[in-house]
mmCIF file of C-alpha atoms in Angstrom:
data_model
loop_
_atom_site.group_PDB
_atom_site.id
_atom_site.type_symbol
_atom_site.label_atom_id
_atom_site.label_comp_id
_atom_site.label_asym_id
_atom_site.label_seq_id
_atom_site.Cartn_x
_atom_site.Cartn_y
_atom_site.Cartn_z
ATOM 1 C CA GLY A 1 155.546 41.893 -115.292
ATOM 2 C CA GLN A 2 152.087 43.258 -115.748
ATOM 3 C CA GLN A 3 149.397 40.727 -116.626
ATOM 4 C CA VAL A 4 145.936 41.400 -117.984
ATOM 5 C CA MET A 5 143.436 38.561 -117.827
ATOM 6 C CA GLN A 6 140.077 38.405 -119.532
ATOM 7 C CA ILE A 7 137.168 36.090 -118.849
ATOM 8 C CA PRO A 8 135.458 34.284 -120.340
ATOM 9 C CA GLN A 9 137.560 33.197 -123.312
ATOM 10 C CA TYR A 10 134.442 32.333 -125.309
ATOM 11 C CA GLN A 11 130.764 33.137 -124.976
ATOM 12 C CA HIS A 12 127.851 31.870 -127.029
ATOM 13 C CA VAL A 13 124.623 33.813 -126.629
ATOM 14 C CA GLN A 14 121.247 33.817 -128.276
ATOM 15 C CA GLU A 15 120.498 37.009 -130.150
ATOM 16 C CA GLY A 16 118.790 39.395 -127.766
ATOM 17 C CA GLU A 17 120.580 38.109 -124.658
ATOM 18 C CA ASP A 18 123.023 40.244 -122.732
ATOM 19 C CA PHE A 19 126.790 39.666 -122.665
ATOM 20 C CA THR A 20 129.552 40.722 -120.292
ATOM 21 C CA THR A 21 133.308 40.332 -120.490
ATOM 22 C CA TYR A 22 135.617 41.037 -117.556
ATOM 23 C CA CYS A 23 139.171 42.293 -117.503
ATOM 24 C CA ASN A 24 141.530 42.072 -114.521
ATOM 25 C CA SER A 25 144.994 43.520 -114.158
ATOM 26 C CA SER A 26 147.721 42.429 -111.766
ATOM 27 C CA THR A 27 148.713 46.076 -111.306
ATOM 28 C CA THR A 28 146.915 49.392 -110.944
ATOM 29 C CA LEU A 29 146.224 50.983 -114.291
ATOM 30 C CA SER A 30 146.356 54.611 -115.350
ATOM 31 C CA ASN A 31 143.802 53.868 -118.020
ATOM 32 C CA ILE A 32 142.175 50.973 -119.836
ATOM 33 C CA GLN A 33 141.144 50.646 -123.458
ATOM 34 C CA TRP A 34 138.757 48.310 -125.252
ATOM 35 C CA TYR A 35 139.079 47.055 -128.807
ATOM 36 C CA LYS A 36 136.850 44.941 -131.056
ATOM 37 C CA GLN A 37 138.113 42.564 -133.711
ATOM 38 C CA ARG A 38 135.544 41.284 -136.191
ATOM 39 C CA PRO A 39 136.171 37.819 -137.679
ATOM 40 C CA GLY A 40 138.863 38.152 -140.327
ATOM 41 C CA GLY A 41 139.495 41.773 -139.370
ATOM 42 C CA HIS A 42 141.899 43.720 -137.227
ATOM 43 C CA PRO A 43 141.369 45.218 -133.760
ATOM 44 C CA VAL A 44 139.572 48.548 -133.735
ATOM 45 C CA PHE A 45 139.643 50.942 -130.804
ATOM 46 C CA LEU A 46 136.312 51.345 -129.020
ATOM 47 C CA ILE A 47 136.912 53.466 -125.929
ATOM 48 C CA GLN A 48 139.297 54.539 -123.192
ATOM 49 C CA LEU A 49 138.487 54.806 -119.488
ATOM 50 C CA VAL A 50 140.683 56.902 -117.226
ATOM 51 C CA LYS A 51 138.941 57.721 -113.952
ATOM 52 C CA SER A 52 138.298 55.420 -111.027
ATOM 53 C CA GLY A 53 134.709 54.123 -111.183
ATOM 54 C CA GLU A 54 134.150 55.628 -114.607
ATOM 55 C CA VAL A 55 131.201 54.395 -116.659
ATOM 56 C CA LYS A 56 130.806 55.143 -120.352
ATOM 57 C CA LYS A 57 128.098 54.086 -122.774
ATOM 58 C CA GLN A 58 128.082 53.622 -126.511
ATOM 59 C CA LYS A 59 124.557 52.684 -127.578
ATOM 60 C CA ARG A 60 124.080 49.145 -126.250
ATOM 61 C CA LEU A 61 127.645 48.903 -124.897
ATOM 62 C CA THR A 62 128.464 49.904 -121.316
ATOM 63 C CA PHE A 63 132.062 50.124 -120.152
ATOM 64 C CA GLN A 64 133.101 50.315 -116.505
ATOM 65 C CA PHE A 65 136.430 50.966 -114.799
ATOM 66 C CA GLY A 66 136.747 49.623 -111.273
ATOM 67 C CA GLU A 67 137.208 51.803 -108.227
ATOM 68 C CA ALA A 68 140.688 50.385 -107.642
ATOM 69 C CA LYS A 69 141.559 50.832 -111.342
ATOM 70 C CA LYS A 70 142.566 47.181 -111.628
ATOM 71 C CA ASN A 71 139.527 45.802 -113.376
ATOM 72 C CA SER A 72 137.056 46.692 -116.065
ATOM 73 C CA SER A 73 134.011 45.265 -117.771
ATOM 74 C CA LEU A 74 132.191 45.568 -121.055
ATOM 75 C CA HIS A 75 128.471 44.816 -121.065
ATOM 76 C CA ILE A 76 126.392 44.508 -124.215
ATOM 77 C CA THR A 77 122.632 44.734 -123.844
ATOM 78 C CA ALA A 78 120.402 42.742 -126.210
ATOM 79 C CA THR A 79 123.142 41.363 -128.438
ATOM 80 C CA GLN A 80 122.817 41.442 -132.194
ATOM 81 C CA THR A 81 124.603 39.376 -134.821
ATOM 82 C CA THR A 82 126.678 42.457 -135.652
ATOM 83 C CA ASP A 83 128.237 42.217 -132.182
ATOM 84 C CA VAL A 84 130.074 39.030 -133.160
ATOM 85 C CA GLY A 85 133.817 39.277 -132.732
ATOM 86 C CA THR A 86 136.591 39.245 -130.171
ATOM 87 C CA TYR A 87 136.702 41.970 -127.548
ATOM 88 C CA PHE A 88 140.101 42.866 -126.110
ATOM 89 C CA CYS A 89 140.878 45.036 -123.136
ATOM 90 C CA ALA A 90 144.269 46.726 -122.932
ATOM 91 C CA GLY A 91 145.669 48.104 -119.706
ATOM 92 C CA ASP A 92 148.132 50.967 -119.375
ATOM 93 C CA ALA A 93 150.220 50.511 -116.231
ATOM 94 C CA GLY A 94 152.597 53.316 -117.069
ATOM 95 C CA ASN A 95 155.198 51.305 -118.932
ATOM 96 C CA MET A 96 153.317 49.650 -121.779
ATOM 97 C CA LEU A 97 149.825 48.956 -123.047
ATOM 98 C CA THR A 98 149.209 45.270 -122.323
ATOM 99 C CA PHE A 99 146.417 43.427 -124.108
ATOM 100 C CA GLY A 100 144.246 40.804 -122.491
ATOM 101 C CA GLY A 101 143.665 37.492 -124.229
ATOM 102 C CA GLY A 102 140.276 38.558 -125.547
ATOM 103 C CA THR A 103 136.741 37.240 -125.265
ATOM 104 C CA ARG A 104 135.243 35.761 -128.403
ATOM 105 C CA LEU A 105 131.535 36.466 -128.660
ATOM 106 C CA MET A 106 129.343 34.316 -130.856
ATOM 107 C CA VAL A 107 125.678 35.233 -131.358
ATOM 108 C CA LYS A 108 123.095 32.731 -132.531
ATOM 109 C CA PRO A 109 120.328 34.330 -134.603
ATOM 110 C CA GLY S 1 143.505 60.273 -144.169
ATOM 111 C CA ALA S 2 145.087 56.908 -144.788
ATOM 112 C CA GLY S 3 145.225 54.363 -142.021
ATOM 113 C CA VAL S 4 147.982 51.904 -141.226
ATOM 114 C CA SER S 5 148.909 49.825 -144.242
ATOM 115 C CA GLN S 6 150.787 46.550 -144.387
ATOM 116 C CA SER S 7 152.297 44.556 -147.203
ATOM 117 C CA PRO S 8 152.065 41.959 -148.441
ATOM 118 C CA SER S 9 148.572 41.032 -147.297
ATOM 119 C CA ASN S 10 149.401 37.360 -147.754
ATOM 120 C CA LYS S 11 152.733 35.585 -147.904
ATOM 121 C CA VAL S 12 153.311 31.907 -148.495
ATOM 122 C CA THR S 13 156.870 30.738 -148.109
ATOM 123 C CA GLU S 14 158.838 27.568 -147.741
ATOM 124 C CA LYS S 15 160.393 26.525 -144.479
ATOM 125 C CA GLY S 16 163.890 27.909 -144.157
ATOM 126 C CA LYS S 17 163.351 30.990 -146.342
ATOM 127 C CA ASP S 18 163.572 34.551 -145.063
ATOM 128 C CA VAL S 19 160.582 36.893 -145.217
ATOM 129 C CA GLU S 20 160.212 40.630 -144.839
ATOM 130 C CA LEU S 21 156.975 42.239 -143.755
ATOM 131 C CA ARG S 22 156.324 45.941 -144.162
ATOM 132 C CA CYS S 23 154.269 48.415 -142.173
ATOM 133 C CA ASP S 24 153.399 52.001 -143.080
ATOM 134 C CA PRO S 25 152.023 53.763 -140.000
ATOM 135 C CA ILE S 26 149.724 56.745 -139.946
ATOM 136 C CA SER S 27 151.706 59.851 -140.801
ATOM 137 C CA GLY S 28 152.915 61.648 -137.688
ATOM 138 C CA HIS S 29 152.452 58.700 -135.356
ATOM 139 C CA THR S 30 155.559 58.382 -133.237
ATOM 140 C CA ALA S 31 155.025 54.887 -131.856
ATOM 141 C CA LEU S 32 154.801 51.708 -133.912
ATOM 142 C CA TYR S 33 154.048 48.196 -132.690
ATOM 143 C CA TRP S 34 154.277 44.669 -134.073
ATOM 144 C CA TYR S 35 152.055 41.828 -132.842
ATOM 145 C CA ARG S 36 151.633 38.231 -133.827
ATOM 146 C CA GLN S 37 148.215 36.603 -133.791
ATOM 147 C CA ARG S 38 147.888 32.883 -134.274
ATOM 148 C CA LEU S 39 144.568 31.519 -135.505
ATOM 149 C CA GLY S 40 141.884 32.029 -132.890
ATOM 150 C CA GLN S 41 144.368 33.413 -130.361
ATOM 151 C CA GLY S 42 145.069 36.770 -128.751
ATOM 152 C CA LEU S 43 147.639 39.403 -129.585
ATOM 153 C CA GLU S 44 151.242 38.457 -128.874
ATOM 154 C CA PHE S 45 153.397 41.576 -128.475
ATOM 155 C CA LEU S 46 156.657 41.416 -130.420
ATOM 156 C CA ILE S 47 158.322 44.840 -130.421
ATOM 157 C CA TYR S 48 157.596 48.530 -130.407
ATOM 158 C CA PHE S 49 159.388 51.585 -131.735
ATOM 159 C CA GLN S 50 159.373 55.083 -130.292
ATOM 160 C CA GLY S 51 160.649 57.109 -133.204
ATOM 161 C CA ASN S 52 163.359 54.976 -134.752
ATOM 162 C CA SER S 53 164.524 53.300 -131.559
ATOM 163 C CA ALA S 54 163.141 50.113 -130.060
ATOM 164 C CA PRO S 55 162.978 50.447 -126.254
ATOM 165 C CA ASP S 56 161.238 47.116 -125.847
ATOM 166 C CA LYS S 57 162.286 44.069 -127.845
ATOM 167 C CA SER S 58 161.230 41.655 -125.145
ATOM 168 C CA GLY S 59 158.541 39.998 -127.207
ATOM 169 C CA LEU S 60 160.668 38.843 -130.110
ATOM 170 C CA PRO S 61 160.369 35.035 -130.003
ATOM 171 C CA SER S 62 163.904 34.241 -131.112
ATOM 172 C CA ASP S 63 166.981 35.712 -132.751
ATOM 173 C CA ARG S 64 165.460 34.797 -136.111
ATOM 174 C CA PHE S 65 163.154 37.793 -135.675
ATOM 175 C CA SER S 66 164.348 41.356 -136.154
ATOM 176 C CA ALA S 67 162.741 44.674 -136.919
ATOM 177 C CA GLU S 68 163.792 48.128 -137.888
ATOM 178 C CA ARG S 69 162.172 51.470 -138.459
ATOM 179 C CA THR S 70 163.579 54.261 -140.577
ATOM 180 C CA GLY S 71 162.669 57.916 -140.897
ATOM 181 C CA GLU S 72 160.149 57.563 -138.092
ATOM 182 C CA SER S 73 157.789 55.988 -140.597
ATOM 183 C CA VAL S 74 158.076 52.657 -142.369
ATOM 184 C CA SER S 75 158.980 49.567 -140.386
ATOM 185 C CA THR S 76 160.014 46.135 -141.550
ATOM 186 C CA LEU S 77 159.803 42.910 -139.605
ATOM 187 C CA THR S 78 162.202 40.250 -140.855
ATOM 188 C CA ILE S 79 161.945 36.580 -140.053
ATOM 189 C CA GLN S 80 164.968 34.530 -141.026
ATOM 190 C CA ARG S 81 164.932 30.788 -141.675
ATOM 191 C CA THR S 82 161.165 30.607 -141.257
ATOM 192 C CA GLN S 83 159.625 27.674 -139.415
ATOM 193 C CA GLN S 84 156.103 26.308 -139.645
ATOM 194 C CA GLU S 85 155.384 27.646 -136.144
ATOM 195 C CA ASP S 86 155.907 31.164 -137.523
ATOM 196 C CA SER S 87 152.646 30.845 -139.461
ATOM 197 C CA ALA S 88 150.305 33.530 -138.159
ATOM 198 C CA VAL S 89 148.895 36.952 -138.914
ATOM 199 C CA TYR S 90 151.403 39.696 -138.176
ATOM 200 C CA LEU S 91 149.685 42.917 -137.165
ATOM 201 C CA CYS S 92 151.221 46.347 -137.077
ATOM 202 C CA ALA S 93 149.773 49.262 -135.132
ATOM 203 C CA SER S 94 150.719 52.877 -134.558
ATOM 204 C CA SER S 95 149.816 55.513 -132.012
ATOM 205 C CA LEU S 96 150.190 59.281 -132.010
ATOM 206 C CA GLY S 97 151.890 59.321 -128.628
ATOM 207 C CA SER S 98 154.020 56.955 -126.607
ATOM 208 C CA PRO S 99 152.620 53.578 -125.480
ATOM 209 C CA THR S 100 151.401 55.025 -122.207
ATOM 210 C CA GLY S 101 149.501 58.124 -121.239
ATOM 211 C CA SER S 102 147.641 60.381 -123.599
ATOM 212 C CA TYR S 103 147.179 59.640 -127.287
ATOM 213 C CA ASN S 104 148.200 56.019 -126.902
ATOM 214 C CA GLU S 105 145.159 54.628 -128.707
ATOM 215 C CA GLN S 106 146.505 52.110 -131.200
ATOM 216 C CA PHE S 107 145.418 52.017 -134.830
ATOM 217 C CA PHE S 108 145.909 48.623 -136.410
ATOM 218 C CA GLY S 109 146.723 47.687 -139.968
ATOM 219 C CA PRO S 110 144.980 44.832 -141.792
ATOM 220 C CA GLY S 111 147.843 42.442 -141.086
ATOM 221 C CA THR S 112 150.022 40.120 -143.135
ATOM 222 C CA ARG S 113 148.956 36.488 -143.152
ATOM 223 C CA LEU S 114 152.130 34.393 -143.230
ATOM 224 C CA THR S 115 151.978 30.724 -144.124
ATOM 225 C CA VAL S 116 155.123 28.641 -143.864
ATOM 226 C CA LEU S 117 154.905 25.355 -145.721
#
């Protein structure tokens, strides 16, 4: 079945440093979504990418969808303590939305 | 409008007892999903409903787990003869459309934290 892998599992950064999480699918995706889960909270939808090579920005967050539509990345510029949480990607391969294992981001002030 | 709600928010039970968890999706959302999240772990898919039917039950861990959905709204997840390994947060989500394609963004509820002593 479809597998969605995320790396790294954990990332500690100093406030102000950049952060990137990577998502890789075993199958070609029709679209990919990103969610953020704050500590003690529930996942919240951030964005959806549909087109090959698509890049979208939300303030300091940049989302990319690979040309082959099998991988994606989320980059945060100049992290802040409010960025703390777990970031999940979720890939749609046409049968089900499959979540990656998540990357937990910790930011040291 | 109201988001996805779940009840109870916390449930402590003794090993061997049955528990029932409830999810109220966003009105009009046709798809409903159940996930399990152990402490510090990712989302483990359990089951999803399209309308009142469950096309994919592949994630249910054992026959002690069952779920139903009525009236294309409320869903209940039942765990029989609970075990300590069932302790986790159970998250429910709903989406306007089917799990794939357009409108498949999932809206999550706050979860039910289940502790089995």
